[in-house]
C-alpha cells in the first residue's frame, strides 16, 4: 500500500520545446509562399496507450500474444460481421451518412439531426476545432488527454491547464474531458457562459444519462462523443460532434465530403441502434470492473479513479510494476505527469484476468 | 454526331454566393470567442458523381440495381478478404502505418519514406492544404475536380481558374489535377519555380511512370495520390501526399495520430504490394476502354478525353441522354460548366456493357 502524492496542476508548458511565437500567425508572410511551419511551437511526441510496437521491442522475451491493458478501449468489440461490398467500393453516400447520424442521435439523445456530425474519430475534431477559432486564451481542465492541449498550442493559442473549472474565468475557450481521462473525475456543472465550451465525453457512454451535456446542450458548447472505445472498434475511426446548427454546419464544411468511411457508416449505424448489446456490455463491464478493483487492491494498489472502461490506481513503485508486467507480456499505461499512477484497462475475459493476477502475484 | 463547343475558361467565381471577405481573417476578433464562420464566402454544394440516392428518387421506376457509371472508380475492386480482428479493434499502430507507407513508397516510386504520408482519402488533404498557407493568389488549372477551387476559396485565398499552366505566372500557389478530371489532359512540364505546386495525381496510376511527378519530385511540390479509384475501394478512404520532408512532417502533425483506419492500413498495404493484380487490372481496363470507346462512338458521342478509368464525350443532347439512361437505371456524370459533355466510368463486366448498349440503342 502507498500514499499517493496529489499532483500540483497549473499552467503547464513543459511540452514546448521553444518559446511561443504568438502574434506571428503567418497570415501575411512574404511571398513566394512557403508553409508557415515555424508558426507554432514544436511539440515533443505525445505518448499514448495502445501501441504495442515499442513495448514489445523493450521486452523481446515476453510471452505472446501481449495482453494490452494500456487503453480504455473495450476488449470485447461489437461484432463486425460481413459488410456489403458497397461499403468498401462506393463513395459513402449522403443517405448512408444520414442513417448513421439518425442512429447516433437516437443513442446520444440528440433531438435535432442538424446538430450532430460524424468524423473519422474524435481526434480529427480535436485537430480541427483549434483552427476555427481566433487566437484565444484556452483553459484545459487537466491533467487530461494530452492531445487537447497540444492541438490548441499548435495553432498558436495561449493554452493554460487549470485544475478546477472555477478557474476558467479568464479564458475564451474552455476544454474539458468529462469524465476525465485518466482520473474519471466528473464535472457536474459547467458555469462558463459566453465562452466556447468543448466537452470531450469519450468515456461518458456507460454513465447515467445526466452525466452528458448532450440532452441539455447549452449555447456555444461542442460535445465530442467517441464510438470506438465503448464498442471496442478503435481501428474503425468514428466519432461525433454535437453542437448548435451553425457550428455543425461549419465543421461539416471543414471536414468535407466522404470524411467517414463506408465501413464506419455501416457498422456504426448498426451498433449504435443495438440496445441489447449495450445493456449486456454495461452489465459485463460493471462486473469485470469490480473484479479488477479487487485484484488491484489485493496487489497493493490504491484506487484513484476510473470509468467503466478503465481504472486509475497509484503505487509507490510504478516503474517496477511496469517492468514486471512487461516481462509477463502485459502493457499498462504510465503517465509522465503522475509518476506514481497507472491506468489499467479492463481485461476482456477470465484468461486475461488470470494472467494479470499471476503477473502481479495475487491469487 | 455533334460538334463540341470549346469551353471558355477564365477567372471563375460563379460558385461564390457573396463577395470575398479578404483581410477579415478572424485572427483578432472581439471576445467572447465565436467561430468565424462568416470569414469565407458561402459556397453552393458541389455536385459529385457516385451518390445514387438523388438520382434513384428522380427515376423511381428505373430497373434495379442501378448501374453507376458516374465516377472514375474501378468497378472491379481489389478483394478485401477477411481482416485480422486487430485491424478493427485496436488503435492503428505506428508499425502498421510504416508498413503501409513502405508499400506505397514502393508502388509510387518514392525513395525516402519521410516524404510520403497517408491520409483518410486525398479529400482530407485537399481540405487541409489551404489552411497551412498564408492568404495567397491561387491558380487552379481548370475546369477540374471542383473541390480544389472550393477549398482554397473557403479559407479566404484569392482563387483563379486558368486554362493553361503558362498563365500561372502571377500566382503564389498552383493547383493542377494531372491527368485532369474529367478531360484527361496531361501536363508534361510544370515550369512554375518558386511557387507552391500541388498536383493531384488521382488518375495517374495506370499511365506510364513518367506521367507522375513523384520520381523527380521538384522542390515545393505536393503530389496527391489516391488509393480508392484504381483499387475500386473508394469507401475505404485512403490517399497519400508526397512532398519534401518538412512539408510532410507538418501535414503529419496537422492530421494527428490514427488518421488512417486499421482496415485501410491492412488493405492498402496488401493491395499496393500486389504487382500481379495491378498488371491484370491495367490490361483489363485497356481492353474495356477500347470497348467503351466503340460503344460510345456507335451511339453518336464524340470523344473529348479520358483516363484508363473513364471517358469524357460530348453530345448535342446531353439532357436527353441523361434522362434516357436514368430510365434504364444507369447513372452518368454531367457537368454544369460543360453542358454538352458526359463522363462515363468503365462498365465492370459484359452484363454492364450490354445494359449500357441496350439503353443507348446500339448493338
XYZ file of C-alpha atoms in Angstrom:
726
model
C 0.000 0.000 0.000
C 1.154 3.511 -0.669
C 0.266 7.153 -0.148
C -0.451 8.982 -3.384
C 1.026 12.374 -3.983
C -1.570 14.870 -5.157
C -0.312 16.292 -8.422
C 0.232 20.031 -8.485
C -1.537 21.440 -11.524
C -1.127 24.832 -13.071
C -0.002 26.457 -16.251
C 1.961 23.739 -17.916
C 4.061 24.323 -20.980
C 6.676 21.717 -20.302
C 5.926 20.088 -23.643
C 7.011 23.190 -25.525
C 10.481 22.899 -26.995
C 10.847 26.567 -27.751
C 9.246 29.908 -26.980
C 5.791 30.757 -28.226
C 5.675 32.723 -31.445
C 2.427 34.422 -30.544
C 1.413 37.099 -32.986
C 3.397 35.576 -35.826
C 0.427 33.981 -37.453
C 1.923 33.595 -40.887
C -1.132 35.326 -42.296
C 0.811 37.954 -44.182
C 4.159 36.328 -44.815
C 6.339 37.411 -47.694
C 5.905 35.615 -50.972
C 6.735 33.237 -52.571
C 4.576 31.019 -50.463
C 6.043 28.576 -48.045
C 4.307 26.600 -45.379
C 4.419 28.594 -42.145
C 5.732 25.620 -40.224
C 7.585 27.831 -37.777
C 4.275 29.317 -36.642
C 3.555 27.005 -33.733
C 5.954 25.821 -31.068
C 7.478 22.427 -31.813
C 5.914 19.795 -29.597
C 7.515 16.635 -28.360
C 5.683 13.472 -29.407
C 2.742 12.684 -27.156
C 2.798 9.215 -25.616
C -0.435 7.233 -25.965
C -1.596 3.833 -24.852
C -2.486 1.179 -27.344
C 0.668 0.966 -29.457
C 2.424 -2.281 -28.645
C 5.334 -1.973 -31.071
C 7.743 -0.129 -28.804
C 6.955 -2.081 -25.623
C 7.327 -5.382 -27.488
C 10.799 -4.362 -28.592
C 11.630 -3.388 -24.999
C 10.586 -6.813 -23.672
C 11.591 -9.145 -26.515
C 11.352 -12.282 -24.363
C 7.848 -11.614 -23.013
C 5.204 -14.278 -23.713
C 2.985 -13.634 -26.742
C 0.348 -12.594 -27.551
C 0.661 -9.471 -25.462
C -2.197 -8.515 -23.156
C -2.777 -4.825 -23.846
C -4.433 -3.099 -20.868
C -2.921 0.287 -21.753
C -6.103 1.836 -23.165
C -9.718 2.428 -22.198
C -10.942 0.535 -25.244
C -13.491 -2.230 -24.611
C -11.646 -5.539 -25.029
C -14.752 -7.325 -26.366
C -15.695 -5.464 -29.554
C -19.045 -5.244 -31.259
C -19.098 -7.984 -33.909
C -18.269 -6.500 -37.302
C -19.824 -9.275 -39.384
C -19.748 -9.213 -43.163
C -20.134 -5.815 -44.739
C -21.937 -5.200 -48.030
C -19.425 -4.829 -50.889
C -20.659 -1.284 -51.494
C -19.432 -0.169 -48.072
C -15.903 -0.757 -49.332
C -16.271 0.031 -53.001
C -18.506 3.073 -53.318
C -18.068 6.627 -52.135
C -20.037 6.899 -48.868
C -23.479 8.225 -49.827
C -25.447 11.042 -48.227
C -28.236 8.582 -47.428
C -25.807 6.327 -45.537
C -24.432 9.321 -43.670
C -27.942 10.372 -42.661
C -28.737 6.840 -41.462
C -25.641 6.811 -39.255
C -26.495 10.216 -37.809
C -30.066 9.106 -37.090
C -28.792 6.119 -35.105
C -26.221 8.253 -33.274
C -28.794 10.952 -32.486
C -31.096 8.344 -31.002
C -28.290 6.755 -28.971
C -26.904 10.026 -27.599
C -30.210 11.848 -27.035
C -29.765 14.421 -29.809
C -33.123 15.943 -30.796
C -32.156 17.766 -33.994
C -30.109 15.857 -36.550
C -28.631 19.117 -37.828
C -26.810 19.394 -34.504
C -24.712 16.233 -34.891
C -21.888 15.388 -37.275
C -19.721 12.308 -37.812
C -15.939 12.400 -38.192
C -13.181 9.815 -38.733
C -12.560 9.636 -34.984
C -12.902 12.420 -32.408
C -9.145 13.027 -32.788
C -9.908 14.540 -36.212
C -12.235 17.017 -34.473
C -9.701 17.736 -31.737
C -7.247 18.638 -34.517
C -9.819 20.744 -36.365
C -11.501 22.854 -33.660
C -8.448 24.985 -32.757
C -8.156 26.040 -36.415
C -11.657 27.537 -36.467
C -11.324 29.872 -33.506
C -9.479 33.225 -33.436
C -6.303 33.153 -31.335
C -7.656 32.773 -27.803
C -6.871 32.149 -24.193
C -7.707 28.485 -23.781
C -8.223 26.764 -20.431
C -7.867 22.982 -20.457
C -9.126 21.204 -17.344
C -6.288 18.840 -16.555
C -4.110 16.949 -16.492
C -6.081 15.112 -19.141
C -5.819 13.521 -22.592
C -2.826 15.455 -23.868
C -3.937 15.976 -27.458
C -6.325 18.780 -26.486
C -3.577 20.964 -25.055
C -1.180 20.074 -27.860
C -3.630 20.819 -30.671
C -4.640 24.224 -29.292
C -0.989 25.146 -28.708
C -0.044 24.021 -32.209
C -2.470 26.547 -33.702
C -0.907 29.373 -31.695
C -3.474 29.715 -28.904
C -2.478 30.717 -25.364
C -3.132 27.466 -23.505
C -3.354 27.064 -19.737
C -4.051 23.900 -17.808
C -6.412 24.532 -14.874
C -7.150 22.110 -12.055
C -10.695 23.291 -11.354
C -13.423 24.501 -13.679
C -13.954 27.573 -11.431
C -10.545 28.851 -12.598
C -11.728 29.144 -16.216
C -12.979 32.697 -15.717
C -10.252 34.433 -17.717
C -10.452 32.060 -20.677
C -12.190 32.459 -24.015
C -12.288 28.736 -24.685
C -12.736 26.029 -22.051
C -11.863 22.415 -22.797
C -12.758 19.506 -20.505
C -12.726 15.756 -20.826
C -15.774 14.574 -18.883
C -15.476 12.153 -17.218
C -11.799 12.962 -17.218
C -9.192 10.597 -18.607
C -7.442 9.112 -16.685
C -8.927 10.230 -13.340
C -12.595 9.616 -14.125
C -13.494 12.867 -12.350
C -16.901 14.103 -13.488
C -17.753 17.805 -13.657
C -21.465 18.152 -12.930
C -21.967 21.842 -13.761
C -20.137 23.946 -16.319
C -20.895 27.550 -15.369
C -18.871 29.141 -18.162
C -21.323 31.416 -20.018
C -20.125 33.409 -23.036
C -17.237 31.076 -23.607
C -16.757 28.378 -26.162
C -17.021 25.162 -24.164
C -15.641 21.920 -25.605
C -16.520 18.813 -23.642
C -14.917 15.552 -24.727
C -17.311 12.883 -23.494
C -15.215 9.977 -24.812
C -15.940 7.894 -21.695
C -19.477 9.015 -20.812
C -21.382 6.290 -22.712
C -21.983 3.927 -19.799
C -22.596 6.565 -17.135
C -26.107 7.758 -16.203
C -27.627 9.978 -18.953
C -27.420 13.122 -16.823
C -23.604 12.884 -16.925
C -23.730 14.063 -20.561
C -24.297 17.626 -21.757
C -25.981 16.385 -24.939
C -29.631 16.394 -23.791
C -29.445 19.967 -22.436
C -26.805 21.236 -24.924
C -26.010 24.776 -23.700
C -25.207 27.519 -26.255
C -21.633 27.664 -27.582
C -20.944 24.120 -26.493
C -19.327 21.387 -28.571
C -19.697 17.877 -27.193
C -17.433 15.158 -28.595
C -18.561 11.533 -28.465
C -16.344 8.588 -29.303
C -17.585 5.394 -30.936
C -14.501 3.182 -30.835
C -13.974 2.942 -27.078
C -17.320 1.580 -25.868
C -17.798 -0.533 -28.997
C -14.216 -1.793 -28.917
C -13.539 -0.689 -32.520
C -10.846 1.955 -32.235
C -9.371 0.974 -35.599
C -12.601 1.919 -37.377
C -12.124 5.669 -36.698
C -15.546 7.070 -35.864
C -16.545 9.917 -33.591
C -19.144 12.652 -33.371
C -19.534 16.343 -32.590
C -22.774 17.696 -31.178
C -23.313 21.458 -31.151
C -25.575 24.240 -32.400
C -26.562 24.018 -36.060
C -24.256 26.803 -37.213
C -21.210 25.223 -35.594
C -22.063 21.821 -37.006
C -22.553 23.292 -40.487
C -19.122 24.902 -40.250
C -17.460 21.701 -39.047
C -19.145 19.761 -41.842
C -17.742 22.155 -44.461
C -14.278 21.863 -42.975
C -14.336 18.059 -42.858
C -15.566 17.913 -46.434
C -17.378 15.118 -48.274
C -16.776 11.418 -47.501
C -14.932 12.121 -44.241
C -16.272 8.924 -42.657
C -15.512 5.589 -44.345
C -18.151 3.228 -45.725
C -17.352 0.508 -43.158
C -17.647 3.042 -40.308
C -21.034 4.207 -41.625
C -22.339 0.645 -41.907
C -21.004 -0.662 -38.596
C -21.722 2.481 -36.600
C -25.298 2.597 -37.804
C -25.926 -0.997 -36.744
C -24.043 -0.903 -33.440
C -25.492 2.384 -32.205
C -29.022 1.033 -32.720
C -28.296 -2.178 -30.801
C -29.795 -1.609 -27.344
C -29.412 -5.228 -26.228
C -25.664 -5.301 -26.893
C -25.105 -2.075 -24.968
C -27.146 -3.261 -21.983
C -25.273 -6.560 -21.828
C -21.929 -4.786 -22.255
C -22.685 -2.342 -19.430
C -23.537 -5.232 -17.093
C -20.402 -7.171 -18.031
C -18.151 -4.135 -17.596
C -19.644 -3.392 -14.182
C -18.999 -6.960 -13.080
C -15.491 -7.029 -14.521
C -14.717 -3.602 -13.079
C -15.440 -4.845 -9.567
C -13.294 -7.899 -10.252
C -10.425 -5.683 -11.401
C -10.801 -3.409 -8.354
C -10.466 -6.415 -6.076
C -7.481 -7.777 -7.969
C -5.656 -4.434 -7.916
C -6.392 -3.856 -4.219
C -5.008 -7.320 -3.482
C -1.829 -6.400 -5.370
C -1.228 -3.316 -3.244
C -2.600 -0.578 -5.498
C -4.627 2.342 -4.135
C -7.631 3.359 -6.234
C -7.521 6.908 -7.613
C -10.408 6.920 -10.049
C -11.646 5.470 -13.296
C -14.566 4.932 -15.641
C -16.467 1.788 -16.633
C -13.691 1.062 -19.187
C -10.551 1.575 -17.057
C -9.207 2.123 -13.570
C -6.579 4.592 -12.350
C -4.535 3.446 -9.366
C -1.389 4.548 -7.618
C 1.589 2.670 -6.260
C 4.938 3.639 -4.762
C 6.881 1.607 -7.311
C 5.248 2.198 -10.679
C 8.467 1.639 -12.705
C 8.902 -1.725 -11.001
C 5.313 -2.727 -11.759
C 5.625 -1.662 -15.403
C 8.823 -3.705 -15.702
C 7.289 -6.749 -14.031
C 4.155 -6.645 -16.181
C 6.273 -6.086 -19.291
C 8.226 -9.275 -18.652
C 4.840 -11.029 -18.434
C 3.724 -9.539 -21.768
C 1.220 -7.136 -20.209
C 1.132 -3.484 -21.252
C -0.347 -0.809 -18.944
C -0.295 2.971 -19.123
C 2.031 5.115 -17.034
C 1.978 8.920 -17.007
C 4.917 11.351 -17.040
C 2.810 13.946 -15.190
C 1.879 11.488 -12.424
C 4.753 9.031 -11.980
C 3.006 7.155 -9.147
C -0.116 6.357 -11.191
C -1.068 3.562 -13.581
C -4.123 3.094 -15.770
C -5.476 -0.437 -16.259
C -7.980 -1.141 -18.991
C -10.472 -3.882 -18.092
C -9.292 -7.382 -19.027
C -11.697 -8.923 -21.539
C -12.061 -12.462 -20.218
C -11.198 -14.890 -17.423
C -7.906 -15.871 -19.029
C -6.802 -12.218 -19.176
C -7.772 -11.759 -15.514
C -5.816 -14.857 -14.520
C -2.779 -13.709 -16.476
C -2.837 -10.282 -14.808
C -3.296 -11.814 -11.351
C -0.402 -14.209 -11.888
C 1.863 -11.412 -13.126
C 1.040 -9.341 -10.035
C 1.490 -12.340 -7.756
C -2.063 -12.425 -6.380
C -4.441 -15.388 -6.278
C -22.686 13.079 -84.163
C -22.209 16.557 -82.861
C -19.785 19.461 -82.812
C -18.405 20.190 -79.349
C -18.249 23.703 -78.081
C -14.870 24.538 -76.591
C -15.460 25.810 -73.074
C -14.248 29.320 -72.334
C -12.167 29.225 -69.187
C -11.036 32.107 -67.058
C -11.456 33.514 -63.613
C -14.490 31.719 -62.341
C -16.203 32.684 -59.125
C -19.720 31.697 -60.092
C -19.879 29.374 -57.122
C -19.448 32.261 -54.703
C -22.698 33.445 -53.170
C -21.266 36.624 -51.756
C -18.240 38.860 -52.015
C -14.879 37.815 -50.684
C -14.091 38.977 -47.175
C -10.380 39.126 -47.863
C -8.430 40.569 -44.974
C -11.053 39.675 -42.383
C -9.237 36.630 -41.183
C -10.934 36.410 -37.832
C -7.499 36.389 -36.254
C -8.182 39.229 -33.849
C -11.949 39.177 -33.420
C -13.581 40.609 -30.328
C -14.178 38.252 -27.452
C -16.058 36.248 -26.319
C -14.986 33.755 -28.900
C -17.292 32.656 -31.634
C -16.492 30.616 -34.665
C -15.550 32.953 -37.508
C -17.989 31.277 -39.827
C -18.539 34.476 -41.786
C -14.893 34.507 -42.790
C -15.157 32.660 -46.070
C -17.713 33.134 -48.796
C -20.632 30.724 -48.605
C -20.345 28.099 -51.289
C -23.115 26.254 -53.023
C -22.981 22.477 -52.628
C -20.628 20.830 -55.123
C -22.176 18.086 -57.234
C -20.196 14.833 -57.364
C -20.639 11.528 -59.100
C -21.146 8.359 -57.146
C -24.136 9.236 -54.959
C -27.110 7.299 -56.267
C -29.681 8.462 -53.687
C -30.893 11.541 -55.515
C -30.923 10.022 -59.000
C -32.809 6.967 -57.724
C -35.515 9.242 -56.314
C -35.650 11.081 -59.653
C -36.206 7.834 -61.590
C -38.256 5.746 -59.155
C -39.364 3.260 -61.819
C -35.880 2.507 -63.173
C -34.728 -1.130 -63.058
C -32.578 -2.068 -60.070
C -29.802 -2.474 -59.196
C -28.589 0.750 -60.708
C -25.524 0.719 -62.932
C -23.384 3.573 -61.645
C -21.021 4.858 -64.330
C -20.878 8.352 -62.818
C -17.406 8.045 -61.286
C -13.881 7.110 -62.277
C -13.745 4.368 -59.652
C -12.681 0.918 -60.854
C -15.846 -1.219 -60.938
C -13.918 -4.414 -60.062
C -12.385 -3.765 -56.641
C -9.356 -5.367 -55.064
C -10.658 -8.271 -52.921
C -10.864 -7.164 -49.304
C -10.839 -10.662 -47.799
C -11.007 -11.213 -44.062
C -9.192 -8.693 -41.934
C -7.465 -9.536 -38.660
C -9.651 -8.574 -35.691
C -6.985 -6.120 -34.527
C -7.421 -4.008 -37.652
C -10.904 -3.134 -36.379
C -10.374 -3.236 -32.636
C -7.020 -1.631 -31.911
C -5.761 1.884 -32.416
C -3.761 1.801 -35.666
C -0.140 1.258 -34.651
C 2.948 3.118 -35.812
C 4.370 -0.144 -37.151
C 1.273 -0.715 -39.288
C 1.469 2.856 -40.552
C 5.109 2.370 -41.511
C 4.295 -0.886 -43.322
C 1.609 0.875 -45.381
C 3.964 3.717 -46.246
C 6.672 1.263 -47.285
C 4.273 -0.434 -49.700
C 3.015 2.913 -51.031
C 6.556 4.258 -51.436
C 7.499 1.189 -53.458
C 4.361 1.413 -55.606
C 4.643 5.131 -56.341
C 8.438 5.341 -56.718
C 9.078 7.328 -53.532
C 12.719 6.977 -52.433
C 12.556 8.456 -48.919
C 9.760 7.247 -46.659
C 9.844 10.562 -44.767
C 8.486 12.196 -47.930
C 5.178 10.295 -48.006
C 2.189 10.419 -45.695
C -1.150 8.596 -45.607
C -4.496 10.306 -45.068
C -8.130 9.174 -44.861
C -8.644 9.957 -48.545
C -6.976 12.673 -50.619
C -10.052 14.830 -49.995
C -8.855 15.236 -46.382
C -5.586 16.657 -47.773
C -7.420 18.885 -50.243
C -9.322 20.310 -47.243
C -6.157 20.687 -45.166
C -3.602 22.244 -47.534
C -5.336 25.641 -47.939
C -5.278 26.075 -44.129
C -1.490 25.804 -43.966
C -0.625 28.511 -46.451
C -0.779 32.287 -45.872
C -3.530 34.008 -47.837
C -2.340 33.685 -51.412
C -3.149 34.096 -55.054
C -4.051 30.586 -56.144
C -4.222 29.427 -59.747
C -6.232 26.265 -60.362
C -5.771 24.686 -63.780
C -9.322 24.025 -64.833
C -12.111 23.372 -65.133
C -11.323 20.391 -62.940
C -12.411 18.500 -59.816
C -14.252 21.323 -58.100
C -13.178 20.674 -54.516
C -9.751 22.228 -55.096
C -11.145 25.614 -56.017
C -13.810 25.438 -53.306
C -11.412 24.509 -50.505
C -8.926 27.274 -51.329
C -11.754 29.820 -51.596
C -13.251 28.662 -48.281
C -10.024 29.540 -46.484
C -10.065 33.048 -47.934
C -7.494 32.679 -50.709
C -7.776 34.615 -53.971
C -8.582 31.799 -56.390
C -8.399 31.996 -60.169
C -9.114 29.248 -62.652
C -6.596 29.250 -65.511
C -6.911 27.285 -68.732
C -3.189 26.843 -69.359
C -0.290 26.273 -66.991
C 1.615 29.112 -68.701
C -0.878 31.560 -67.183
C 0.160 30.670 -63.621
C 2.873 33.311 -63.577
C 1.135 35.708 -61.174
C 0.147 33.039 -58.691
C 1.730 32.027 -55.385
C 0.117 28.600 -55.393
C -0.587 26.476 -58.465
C -3.023 23.565 -58.331
C -3.429 21.021 -61.109
C -5.153 17.687 -61.443
C -2.884 15.625 -63.692
C -4.172 13.906 -65.730
C -7.092 16.269 -65.440
C -10.546 15.123 -64.390
C -12.690 14.937 -66.450
C -10.729 15.825 -69.613
C -7.743 13.515 -69.095
C -5.412 16.272 -70.305
C -1.863 15.638 -69.117
C 0.544 18.477 -68.346
C 4.043 17.245 -69.160
C 6.092 20.108 -67.712
C 5.302 22.327 -64.758
C 7.642 25.292 -65.115
C 6.443 27.127 -62.016
C 9.576 27.703 -59.890
C 9.284 29.468 -56.514
C 5.636 28.612 -56.227
C 3.877 26.014 -54.163
C 2.752 23.433 -56.700
C 0.012 20.965 -55.795
C -0.521 18.181 -58.303
C -3.451 15.849 -57.733
C -2.452 12.634 -59.500
C -5.679 10.810 -58.618
C -5.830 9.195 -62.074
C -2.140 8.746 -62.913
C -1.733 5.172 -61.578
C -2.146 3.348 -64.880
C -0.305 5.832 -67.082
C 3.416 5.462 -67.934
C 5.633 6.265 -64.902
C 6.937 9.482 -66.443
C 3.429 10.960 -66.217
C 3.919 11.321 -62.452
C 5.972 13.985 -60.681
C 6.797 11.587 -57.828
C 10.105 10.158 -59.111
C 11.568 13.608 -59.816
C 9.705 15.492 -57.050
C 10.622 19.168 -57.607
C 11.048 21.494 -54.589
C 7.855 22.971 -53.083
C 5.696 20.356 -54.754
C 2.955 18.339 -53.121
C 1.752 15.322 -55.092
C -1.550 13.709 -54.086
C -2.155 10.051 -54.875
C -5.499 8.318 -54.489
C -5.889 4.667 -53.479
C -9.637 4.147 -53.817
C -10.042 4.803 -57.540
C -7.618 2.327 -59.108
C -8.261 -0.279 -56.418
C -12.037 0.234 -56.555
C -12.287 0.874 -52.805
C -13.488 4.461 -52.513
C -15.386 3.681 -49.306
C -12.162 2.747 -47.525
C -10.850 6.364 -47.538
C -7.149 6.210 -48.273
C -4.901 8.654 -50.040
C -1.331 9.922 -49.909
C 0.694 13.114 -50.044
C 4.266 13.093 -51.334
C 6.437 16.160 -50.731
C 9.653 17.364 -49.125
C 10.289 16.098 -45.588
C 9.411 19.376 -43.873
C 6.055 19.633 -45.619
C 5.223 16.013 -44.833
C 6.181 16.486 -41.183
C 3.863 19.486 -40.992
C 0.985 17.632 -42.669
C 1.517 14.683 -40.319
C 1.223 16.963 -37.263
C -1.942 18.517 -38.646
C -3.599 15.183 -39.427
C -2.719 13.865 -35.981
C -2.427 10.300 -34.729
C -4.580 7.442 -36.109
C -5.782 9.465 -39.118
C -5.958 6.332 -41.272
C -8.197 3.461 -40.159
C -6.961 -0.025 -39.306
C -8.786 -1.612 -42.270
C -7.270 0.971 -44.653
C -3.773 0.241 -43.308
C -4.227 -3.514 -43.697
C -5.874 -3.497 -47.122
C -3.731 -0.700 -48.562
C -0.544 -2.430 -47.520
C -1.551 -5.677 -49.205
C -3.048 -4.178 -52.359
C -0.227 -1.721 -53.061
C 2.290 -4.589 -52.944
C 0.282 -6.748 -55.355
C 2.011 -6.327 -58.715
C 0.098 -9.135 -60.426
C -3.296 -7.630 -59.633
C -2.281 -4.224 -60.947
C -0.849 -5.652 -64.170
C -4.009 -7.684 -64.821
C -6.209 -4.699 -63.971
C -4.318 -2.421 -66.347
C -4.761 -4.923 -69.187
C -8.473 -5.385 -68.470
C -9.091 -1.630 -68.286
C -7.281 -1.062 -71.572
C -9.406 -3.709 -73.273
C -12.636 -2.441 -71.712
C -11.729 1.154 -72.502
C -11.480 0.351 -76.202
C -14.807 -1.498 -75.988
C -16.424 1.540 -74.350
C -14.942 3.885 -76.964
C -16.501 1.786 -79.712
C -19.856 1.598 -77.962
C -19.984 5.362 -77.366
C -18.920 6.166 -80.941
C -21.681 3.886 -82.181
C -24.187 5.793 -80.038
C -23.257 9.145 -81.592
C -20.900 10.534 -78.959
C -17.714 12.409 -79.858
C -14.655 11.606 -77.734
C -13.220 14.533 -75.776
C -10.755 12.808 -73.484
C -10.418 10.439 -70.572
C -8.136 8.250 -68.493
C -7.897 4.466 -68.133
C -10.813 4.638 -65.635
C -13.291 6.871 -67.520
C -14.110 8.548 -70.806
C -15.294 12.098 -71.478
C -17.512 12.540 -74.535
C -19.769 15.208 -75.930
C -23.209 15.131 -77.471
C -25.709 17.744 -78.648
C -28.454 16.406 -76.411
C -26.886 15.605 -73.067
C -30.084 16.203 -71.039
C -31.919 13.742 -73.273
C -29.183 11.113 -72.842
C -29.129 11.560 -69.049
C -32.920 11.168 -68.986
C -32.835 8.099 -71.205
C -30.083 6.400 -69.211
C -31.843 7.316 -65.958
C -34.990 5.488 -67.076
C -32.755 2.470 -67.700
C -31.225 2.712 -64.218
C -27.848 3.978 -65.459
C -26.171 6.953 -63.796
C -23.563 9.029 -65.656
C -21.917 12.344 -64.824
C -22.957 15.609 -66.446
C -21.211 18.939 -65.809
C -22.741 22.387 -65.227
C -19.602 24.030 -66.683
C -19.767 21.924 -69.863
C -23.415 21.131 -70.613
C -22.585 19.198 -73.789
C -20.239 16.757 -72.041
C -20.736 13.464 -70.228
C -18.308 11.305 -68.256
C -18.691 7.522 -68.451
C -16.905 5.298 -65.960
C -15.848 1.941 -67.439
C -18.515 -0.785 -67.092
C -17.154 -3.628 -64.961
C -18.371 -6.679 -66.892
C -20.115 -7.930 -70.034
C -23.562 -7.574 -68.483
C -22.915 -3.919 -67.668
C -21.676 -3.305 -71.236
C -24.791 -4.983 -72.687
C -27.053 -2.946 -70.434
C -25.390 0.316 -71.478
C -25.522 -0.638 -75.158
C -29.215 -1.541 -74.915
C -30.052 1.725 -73.130
C -28.236 3.708 -75.848
C -29.892 1.689 -78.616
C -26.695 0.245 -80.113
C -25.907 -3.383 -80.849
